Coordinates of N, CA and C in Angstrom, one line a residue:
M1 N 41.9 -8.3 -5.9 CA 41.6 -7.3 -6.5 C 41.8 -7.5 -8.0
S2 N 40.8 -7.2 -8.9 CA 41.0 -7.1 -10.1 C 40.5 -5.8 -10.9
N3 N 42.1 -5.4 -12.2 CA 41.2 -4.6 -12.7 C 41.5 -3.1 -11.5
G4 N 41.9 -3.4 -10.3 CA 42.3 -2.0 -9.5 C 40.9 -1.8 -8.3
V5 N 40.1 -2.9 -9.0 CA 38.8 -2.9 -7.9 C 38.8 -3.5 -6.7
I6 N 38.4 -3.0 -5.5 CA 38.4 -3.6 -4.5 C 37.1 -3.9 -3.9
N7 N 36.8 -5.2 -3.7 CA 35.6 -5.8 -3.0 C 35.4 -5.7 -2.2
V8 N 34.1 -5.5 -1.3 CA 34.1 -5.1 0.1 C 32.7 -6.3 0.3
L9 N 32.6 -7.6 1.0 CA 31.1 -7.9 1.0 C 31.0 -7.2 2.8
L10 N 29.7 -6.8 3.6 CA 29.8 -7.0 4.6 C 28.2 -7.6 4.6
V11 N 28.6 -8.0 5.6 CA 27.1 -9.3 6.1 C 26.7 -9.2 7.7
G12 N 25.3 -9.1 7.8 CA 24.7 -8.9 9.3 C 23.4 -9.4 9.0
V13 N 22.6 -9.3 10.3 CA 21.3 -9.2 10.3 C 20.9 -7.8 10.8
G14 N 19.7 -7.6 10.6 CA 18.8 -6.5 10.8 C 18.7 -5.9 12.2
G15 N 19.3 -4.6 12.2 CA 19.5 -3.9 13.2 C 20.9 -3.8 14.2
Q16 N 21.6 -4.5 13.1 CA 23.1 -4.4 13.6 C 24.3 -3.2 12.4
G17 N 23.5 -2.5 12.2 CA 24.2 -1.1 11.3 C 25.2 -1.8 9.6
T18 N 24.8 -2.4 9.5 CA 25.3 -2.8 8.3 C 25.4 -1.9 7.3
I19 N 23.8 -1.6 7.0 CA 24.0 -0.3 5.7 C 24.8 0.7 6.3
L20 N 24.6 1.2 7.8 CA 25.4 2.3 8.1 C 26.8 2.3 7.7
A21 N 27.6 0.9 7.9 CA 28.5 0.5 8.1 C 29.3 1.3 6.3
G22 N 28.2 0.1 4.8 CA 28.6 0.4 4.1 C 28.4 1.9 3.4
R23 N 27.7 2.7 4.3 CA 27.9 4.2 3.8 C 29.2 4.5 4.1
V24 N 29.3 4.4 5.4 CA 30.8 4.9 6.0 C 32.0 5.0 4.7
L25 N 31.4 3.4 4.7 CA 33.0 2.8 3.9 C 32.8 3.5 2.0
S26 N 31.2 3.7 1.5 CA 31.5 4.3 0.6 C 31.8 5.5 -0.1
L27 N 31.5 6.2 1.3 CA 32.0 7.5 1.4 C 33.4 8.1 1.6
A28 N 33.8 7.3 2.5 CA 35.4 7.1 2.3 C 36.2 6.8 1.2
A29 N 35.7 6.1 0.4 CA 35.9 5.5 -0.8 C 35.9 6.3 -1.7
L30 N 35.0 7.4 -1.8 CA 35.5 8.5 -2.7 C 36.3 9.3 -2.7
S31 N 37.3 9.2 -1.4 CA 38.2 9.9 -1.7 C 39.5 9.3 -2.6
L32 N 39.2 8.7 -3.0 CA 40.3 7.7 -3.8 C 40.3 8.5 -5.2
G33 N 39.6 8.9 -5.8 CA 39.1 9.3 -6.8 C 38.2 8.4 -8.2
G34 N 38.4 7.2 -7.5 CA 37.6 6.4 -8.9 C 36.0 6.3 -8.6
E35 N 35.6 5.1 -9.2 CA 34.2 5.1 -9.2 C 33.9 4.1 -7.9
V36 N 32.6 4.4 -7.3 CA 32.1 3.6 -5.9 C 30.9 3.1 -6.6
K37 N 30.5 1.7 -6.7 CA 29.3 1.3 -6.5 C 28.7 1.0 -5.2
V38 N 27.7 0.5 -4.9 CA 27.0 0.2 -3.8 C 25.8 -1.1 -4.1
S39 N 25.4 -1.9 -3.4 CA 24.3 -2.8 -3.2 C 23.9 -3.1 -1.8
D40 N 22.6 -3.0 -1.4 CA 22.3 -3.6 -0.1 C 21.0 -4.2 -0.4
I41 N 20.9 -5.3 0.3 CA 19.7 -6.3 0.1 C 19.3 -6.7 1.4
H42 N 18.2 -5.9 1.8 CA 17.8 -6.0 3.9 C 16.5 -6.6 3.2
G43 N 16.0 -7.8 3.0 CA 14.8 -8.2 3.3 C 14.8 -8.9 4.2
M44 N 13.5 -8.6 5.4 CA 13.1 -8.8 6.3 C 14.3 -8.5 7.7
A45 N 14.9 -7.4 7.2 CA 15.9 -6.8 7.9 C 15.6 -6.5 9.6
Q46 N 14.6 -6.4 9.6 CA 13.5 -5.2 11.0 C 13.5 -6.6 12.3
R47 N 13.2 -7.9 10.7 CA 13.1 -9.1 11.7 C 14.1 -9.9 12.1
G48 N 15.3 -9.4 12.3 CA 16.4 -10.0 12.2 C 16.8 -10.9 11.4
G49 N 16.2 -10.4 10.1 CA 17.0 -11.5 8.8 C 18.1 -10.9 8.0
S50 N 18.6 -11.4 7.2 CA 19.8 -11.1 6.6 C 19.9 -9.7 6.2
V51 N 20.9 -8.8 6.1 CA 21.4 -7.5 5.7 C 22.9 -7.8 4.9
V52 N 23.0 -7.4 3.7 CA 24.0 -8.0 3.0 C 24.0 -6.3 2.2
T53 N 25.4 -5.5 2.2 CA 26.1 -4.8 1.1 C 26.9 -5.2 0.4
Q54 N 27.2 -4.3 -0.7 CA 28.6 -4.6 -1.0 C 28.8 -3.7 -1.9
V55 N 29.6 -3.0 -1.8 CA 30.9 -2.1 -1.7 C 31.9 -2.1 -2.9
R56 N 32.0 -2.2 -4.1 CA 32.8 -2.3 -4.9 C 33.3 -0.3 -5.3
F57 N 34.9 -0.9 -5.2 CA 35.3 0.8 -5.7 C 36.7 0.5 -6.5
G58 N 37.2 1.5 -7.2 CA 38.5 1.6 -8.2 C 38.1 2.3 -9.0
P59 N 39.2 2.2 -10.1 CA 39.3 3.1 -11.6 C 38.0 3.4 -12.3
R60 N 37.1 1.9 -12.3 CA 36.3 1.4 -13.3 C 35.9 0.6 -12.7
V61 N 34.1 1.0 -12.3 CA 33.6 0.0 -11.7 C 32.3 -0.1 -12.5
Y62 N 32.0 -1.7 -12.9 CA 31.4 -1.7 -14.5 C 29.9 -2.1 -13.5
A63 N 29.9 -3.2 -12.2 CA 28.7 -3.8 -11.2 C 28.6 -3.1 -10.0
P64 N 27.5 -3.0 -9.7 CA 27.5 -2.9 -8.5 C 27.3 -4.4 -7.0
V65 N 27.4 -5.9 -7.9 CA 27.1 -6.7 -7.3 C 28.4 -7.5 -7.6
M66 N 29.0 -8.6 -6.9 CA 30.3 -9.1 -7.1 C 30.0 -11.0 -7.2
A67 N 30.8 -11.1 -7.5 CA 30.6 -13.1 -7.3 C 31.4 -13.6 -6.9
P68 N 30.7 -14.8 -6.4 CA 31.3 -15.1 -5.6 C 32.8 -15.6 -5.9
G69 N 33.5 -16.2 -4.7 CA 35.3 -16.1 -5.2 C 36.3 -15.0 -5.4
T70 N 35.2 -13.7 -5.3 CA 35.8 -12.5 -5.5 C 36.0 -11.3 -4.7
A71 N 35.3 -11.2 -3.6 CA 35.9 -10.5 -2.1 C 37.1 -10.5 -1.7
D72 N 37.8 -9.4 -2.1 CA 38.5 -8.9 -1.1 C 38.6 -8.9 0.3
F73 N 37.4 -9.0 1.0 CA 37.5 -8.6 2.1 C 35.6 -8.9 2.3
L74 N 35.4 -10.0 3.6 CA 34.2 -10.4 3.8 C 34.2 -9.8 5.4
V75 N 33.1 -8.7 5.8 CA 33.1 -8.1 6.8 C 31.9 -8.7 7.7
A76 N 32.0 -9.8 8.8 CA 30.4 -10.2 9.1 C 30.3 -9.7 10.3
F77 N 29.1 -9.4 10.7 CA 29.0 -8.6 11.9 C 28.3 -10.0 12.8
E78 N 28.1 -10.5 12.0 CA 27.7 -12.4 13.4 C 28.6 -13.4 12.1
K79 N 28.6 -14.4 13.1 CA 29.2 -15.6 12.7 C 28.9 -16.7 11.9
L80 N 27.2 -16.9 12.1 CA 26.6 -17.7 10.9 C 26.4 -16.9 9.6
E81 N 26.4 -15.3 9.6 CA 26.2 -14.9 8.2 C 27.8 -15.0 7.8
A82 N 28.8 -14.9 8.6 CA 30.2 -14.6 8.1 C 30.2 -16.5 6.6
R83 N 29.7 -17.7 7.9 CA 29.9 -19.1 7.1 C 29.6 -18.9 6.4
R84 N 27.6 -18.2 5.9 CA 27.0 -18.3 5.3 C 27.4 -17.8 3.3
W85 N 28.4 -16.4 4.1 CA 29.1 -15.9 2.7 C 29.9 -16.2 2.3
L86 N 30.8 -17.1 3.1 CA 32.5 -17.3 3.0 C 33.0 -17.6 1.6
P87 N 32.0 -18.3 0.3 CA 32.5 -18.4 -0.9 C 32.8 -17.3 -1.4
Y88 N 32.1 -16.3 -1.4 CA 32.4 -14.7 -1.9 C 34.2 -14.2 -2.1
L89 N 34.4 -15.1 -0.6 CA 35.9 -14.4 -0.6 C 36.8 -15.4 -1.4
K90 N 37.8 -14.2 -1.4 CA 38.8 -15.0 -2.5 C 39.5 -15.8 -2.1
L91 N 40.1 -16.4 -2.2 CA 41.8 -16.9 -1.8 C 42.3 -16.5 -0.7
D92 N 43.0 -15.0 -1.4 CA 43.9 -14.5 -0.9 C 43.0 -13.3 0.4
G93 N 41.9 -13.4 0.5 CA 41.2 -12.7 1.6 C 40.9 -12.2 2.6
W94 N 40.6 -11.2 3.0 CA 40.3 -11.2 4.4 C 39.1 -11.2 5.0
L95 N 38.8 -12.4 5.9 CA 37.0 -12.4 6.7 C 38.2 -11.6 7.7
I96 N 36.7 -10.6 8.7 CA 36.8 -10.2 9.4 C 35.3 -10.4 10.1
V97 N 35.6 -10.7 11.4 CA 34.4 -11.3 11.6 C 34.0 -10.9 13.2
N98 N 33.2 -10.2 13.2 CA 32.4 -10.3 15.1 C 32.1 -11.9 15.5
D99 N 32.8 -12.1 16.5 CA 32.6 -13.3 17.4 C 31.3 -13.2 18.5
Q100 N 29.9 -13.1 17.2 CA 29.0 -13.0 17.8 C 27.7 -13.9 17.6
E101 N 27.1 -14.5 18.5 CA 25.9 -15.4 18.4 C 24.5 -14.7 17.8
M102 N 24.2 -15.0 16.7 CA 22.7 -14.1 16.7 C 21.5 -14.8 16.3
P103 N 21.0 -16.0 16.9 CA 20.6 -17.7 16.3 C 19.6 -16.7 15.5
P104 N 19.1 -17.7 14.1 CA 18.5 -17.5 13.4 C 17.1 -18.0 13.9
L105 N 15.5 -17.9 13.3 CA 14.3 -18.2 13.4 C 14.7 -19.8 13.6
P106 N 14.8 -20.3 13.0 CA 15.0 -22.3 13.3 C 15.4 -22.3 14.7
V107 N 16.5 -21.6 14.6 CA 17.7 -21.9 16.1 C 16.5 -21.6 17.5
L108 N 15.7 -20.5 17.2 CA 15.3 -19.8 18.6 C 13.8 -20.9 18.5
T109 N 13.4 -21.5 17.4 CA 12.2 -22.2 17.4 C 12.2 -23.5 18.1
G110 N 13.5 -23.8 17.9 CA 14.1 -25.5 18.5 C 14.0 -26.1 17.1
A111 N 14.0 -25.8 16.0 CA 13.8 -26.6 14.6 C 15.6 -26.8 14.3
G112 N 16.2 -26.2 15.1 CA 17.5 -26.2 14.5 C 18.7 -25.9 15.5
T113 N 19.7 -25.9 15.3 CA 21.0 -25.5 16.2 C 21.6 -24.7 15.6
Y114 N 22.4 -24.1 16.2 CA 23.6 -23.2 16.1 C 24.3 -23.6 16.1
P115 N 25.4 -23.5 15.0 CA 26.7 -24.7 14.6 C 27.8 -24.5 16.0
E116 N 28.5 -24.9 16.4 CA 29.8 -24.8 17.2 C 30.8 -24.6 16.6
D117 N 31.9 -23.6 17.0 CA 33.5 -23.1 17.0 C 32.7 -22.8 15.6
L118 N 32.2 -22.0 15.1 CA 32.0 -21.1 13.6 C 33.4 -21.1 13.3
V119 N 34.5 -19.6 14.5 CA 35.4 -19.0 13.9 C 36.8 -19.9 13.6
G120 N 36.6 -21.4 14.5 CA 37.5 -22.3 14.5 C 37.6 -22.6 13.2
E121 N 36.2 -23.0 12.5 CA 35.8 -23.5 11.7 C 36.6 -23.1 10.3
M122 N 36.4 -21.6 10.2 CA 36.1 -20.8 9.2 C 37.7 -20.6 9.0
G123 N 38.8 -20.3 10.0 CA 39.5 -20.3 10.4 C 40.4 -21.1 9.8
R124 N 40.3 -22.5 9.2 CA 40.8 -23.5 9.0 C 40.6 -23.5 7.2
L125 N 39.3 -22.6 6.9 CA 38.6 -22.4 5.8 C 39.9 -21.1 4.6
V126 N 40.3 -20.3 5.6 CA 40.8 -18.7 5.0 C 42.2 -18.6 5.4
N127 N 43.1 -18.1 4.6 CA 44.0 -18.0 4.9 C 44.5 -16.3 6.1
N128 N 43.5 -15.8 5.8 CA 43.6 -14.1 6.2 C 42.3 -14.2 7.6
M129 N 42.4 -14.1 8.5 CA 41.1 -13.9 9.3 C 41.6 -13.1 10.3
L130 N 40.6 -12.1 10.9 CA 40.3 -11.5 12.0 C 39.2 -11.7 12.8
A131 N 39.2 -12.7 13.9 CA 38.2 -12.5 14.7 C 38.3 -11.6 16.0
L132 N 37.0 -10.8 16.3 CA 36.9 -10.2 17.1 C 36.0 -10.0 18.3
D133 N 36.0 -9.5 19.2 CA 34.6 -9.3 20.0 C 34.1 -7.7 20.1
A134 N 33.4 -7.5 18.8 CA 33.1 -6.2 18.4 C 32.0 -6.0 19.6
L135 N 31.4 -6.1 20.2 CA 30.2 -5.8 21.0 C 31.3 -5.3 22.1
E136 N 31.9 -6.4 23.0 CA 33.0 -6.0 24.0 C 33.7 -4.1 23.5
L137 N 34.2 -4.3 22.6 CA 34.8 -2.9 21.7 C 33.9 -2.0 22.0
A138 N 32.8 -2.4 21.1 CA 32.2 -1.2 21.4 C 31.5 -0.7 22.9
R139 N 31.7 -1.7 23.8 CA 30.8 -1.5 25.1 C 31.7 -0.7 25.8
R140 N 33.0 -0.6 25.3 CA 34.4 0.0 26.0 C 34.3 2.0 24.9
A141 N 34.3 1.2 24.2 CA 33.7 2.8 23.7 C 32.7 3.4 23.7
G142 N 31.6 2.8 24.7 CA 29.9 3.7 25.2 C 29.3 3.2 24.8
N143 N 29.2 2.4 23.7 CA 27.7 2.5 23.1 C 27.5 1.0 22.6
V144 N 27.3 -0.6 22.8 CA 27.3 -1.3 22.3 C 26.6 -1.3 20.5
K145 N 25.7 -0.3 20.3 CA 24.9 -0.1 19.2 C 26.7 0.0 18.0
S146 N 28.0 0.8 18.4 CA 28.8 1.0 17.1 C 29.5 0.1 17.3
A147 N 29.1 -1.2 17.3 CA 29.9 -2.4 17.1 C 30.4 -2.5 15.6
N148 N 29.6 -1.7 14.4 CA 29.6 -1.6 13.7 C 30.9 -1.2 12.8
M149 N 31.3 -0.1 14.0 CA 32.1 1.2 13.3 C 33.4 0.4 13.9
V150 N 33.5 -0.4 15.4 CA 34.7 -1.2 15.2 C 34.8 -2.2 14.4
L151 N 34.1 -2.5 13.4 CA 34.5 -4.2 12.3 C 34.6 -2.9 11.5
M152 N 34.5 -1.6 11.1 CA 34.4 -0.8 10.1 C 36.3 0.1 10.3
G153 N 36.6 -0.1 11.4 CA 38.0 0.3 11.8 C 38.8 -1.1 11.5
A154 N 38.3 -1.9 12.1 CA 39.3 -3.1 11.7 C 39.4 -3.4 9.9
L155 N 38.8 -3.1 9.0 CA 39.0 -2.9 8.0 C 39.6 -2.0 7.4
A156 N 39.2 -0.9 8.0 CA 40.4 0.7 7.0 C 41.5 0.6 7.6
R157 N 42.0 -0.3 8.8 CA 43.4 -0.4 8.7 C 44.1 -1.1 7.8
R158 N 43.4 -1.7 6.7 CA 43.7 -3.0 5.6 C 43.0 -2.3 4.2
L159 N 43.2 -1.0 4.2 CA 42.3 0.1 3.4 C 43.3 0.7 2.7
P160 N 43.6 1.0 1.6 CA 44.3 2.6 0.5 C 43.7 3.4 1.4
I161 N 42.7 4.0 2.1 CA 42.2 4.9 2.2 C 42.7 6.1 3.3
S162 N 42.3 7.4 3.2 CA 43.6 7.7 4.1 C 42.3 7.6 6.0
R163 N 43.1 8.3 6.4 CA 42.5 8.2 8.3 C 41.5 9.8 7.7
E164 N 42.1 10.5 7.2 CA 41.0 11.9 7.1 C 39.6 11.9 6.0
A165 N 40.0 10.8 5.3 CA 38.8 10.2 4.5 C 38.0 9.5 5.5
W166 N 38.3 8.6 6.3 CA 37.2 8.0 7.2 C 36.8 8.5 8.1
E167 N 36.9 9.5 8.9 CA 36.9 10.7 9.7 C 35.9 12.0 8.9
E168 N 36.5 11.8 7.9 CA 35.1 13.0 7.3 C 33.8 12.2 7.0
A169 N 33.9 10.7 6.2 CA 32.8 9.7 5.8 C 32.3 9.6 7.2
L170 N 33.1 9.4 8.3 CA 31.8 9.2 10.2 C 31.2 10.6 10.1
A171 N 31.6 12.2 10.7 CA 31.5 13.0 10.3 C 29.9 13.2 10.1
V172 N 29.8 12.4 8.5 CA 28.9 13.4 7.5 C 27.5 11.6 7.8
S173 N 27.9 10.7 8.2 CA 27.3 9.6 8.2 C 26.3 9.7 9.4
V174 N 27.1 9.6 10.9 CA 27.0 9.2 11.9 C 26.1 10.7 12.4
P175 N 25.1 11.0 13.2 CA 24.5 11.8 14.2 C 25.7 12.8 15.1
G176 N 25.7 14.0 14.9 CA 26.7 14.7 15.8 C 26.6 13.5 17.3
R177 N 25.6 13.5 17.9 CA 25.6 13.4 19.5 C 26.1 11.9 19.9
F178 N 26.2 11.1 18.2 CA 26.8 10.0 18.3 C 28.2 9.7 17.8
L179 N 28.3 11.1 17.9 CA 30.0 10.7 17.0 C 30.8 10.4 17.3
E180 N 31.2 10.8 19.1 CA 32.8 10.5 19.8 C 32.5 9.4 19.5
V181 N 31.6 8.5 20.2 CA 31.2 7.0 20.6 C 31.7 6.5 19.7
N182 N 31.2 6.5 17.8 CA 31.5 6.1 16.6 C 33.2 6.3 16.9
R183 N 33.7 7.2 16.9 CA 34.9 7.6 16.4 C 35.7 6.4 17.7
K184 N 35.5 6.8 18.3 CA 36.5 5.9 19.8 C 36.2 4.1 19.2
A185 N 34.7 4.1 19.1 CA 35.2 2.2 18.3 C 35.2 2.0 17.1
F186 N 35.2 3.3 16.2 CA 36.6 2.5 15.3 C 37.6 2.8 15.2
Y187 N 38.5 3.2 15.9 CA 40.1 3.4 16.1 C 40.0 2.3 17.0
L188 N 39.1 1.7 18.3 CA 39.2 0.4 18.8 C 39.6 -0.5 17.6
G189 N 38.4 -0.8 16.8 CA 38.4 -2.2 15.7 C 40.0 -1.6 14.9
W190 N 40.4 -0.1 14.5 CA 41.6 0.1 13.9 C 42.6 -0.7 14.4
D191 N 42.8 -0.1 15.8 CA 43.5 -1.0 17.0 C 44.2 -2.7 16.8
Q192 N 42.9 -3.5 15.9 CA 43.1 -4.7 16.0 C 43.9 -5.5 15.1
N193 N 44.5 -6.1 15.6 CA 45.5 -6.6 14.7 C 45.1 -8.3 14.6
G194 N 45.0 -8.5 13.2 CA 45.4 -10.2 12.7 C 46.3 -10.9 12.0

């Protein structure tokens, strides 16, 4: 954290709910009373391309985009995306990674191979890491599509934002018929220790 600003980088691929997660985080962060800035990049997201959301919040935030080596938290919805964006994480930052593989197009066409033991490799490169099976936890909550909220719950436990603010952000961001499942997923993530 520099100047009281917290930098959170959310990375995944199209369809994983990265942008919704960023919205929940940014709304919850507003409860702290400072500034919140968000940047979304989602080129070719509907075809499984990368989706990146940067959320920065604190007393005074001058830009929505962070520089490499400045993320306090890197929350990765997919392992290969985690490895690709790892240079953005600070030395003492937290990597929260979903232990899920979503092979990119070169792997699907046979032009490349999906790297082995990415979680093990990243565990050797970072000081603070939580790897979890967000899909399984979301399945337990009632819908695999709520894996993004499992990851938000794991992140939330490490941020100075109240439970009430998270609850309110969820209620505003998630359609009512999916709210209970997403709330369950959020707290299953919250309960994960790393």
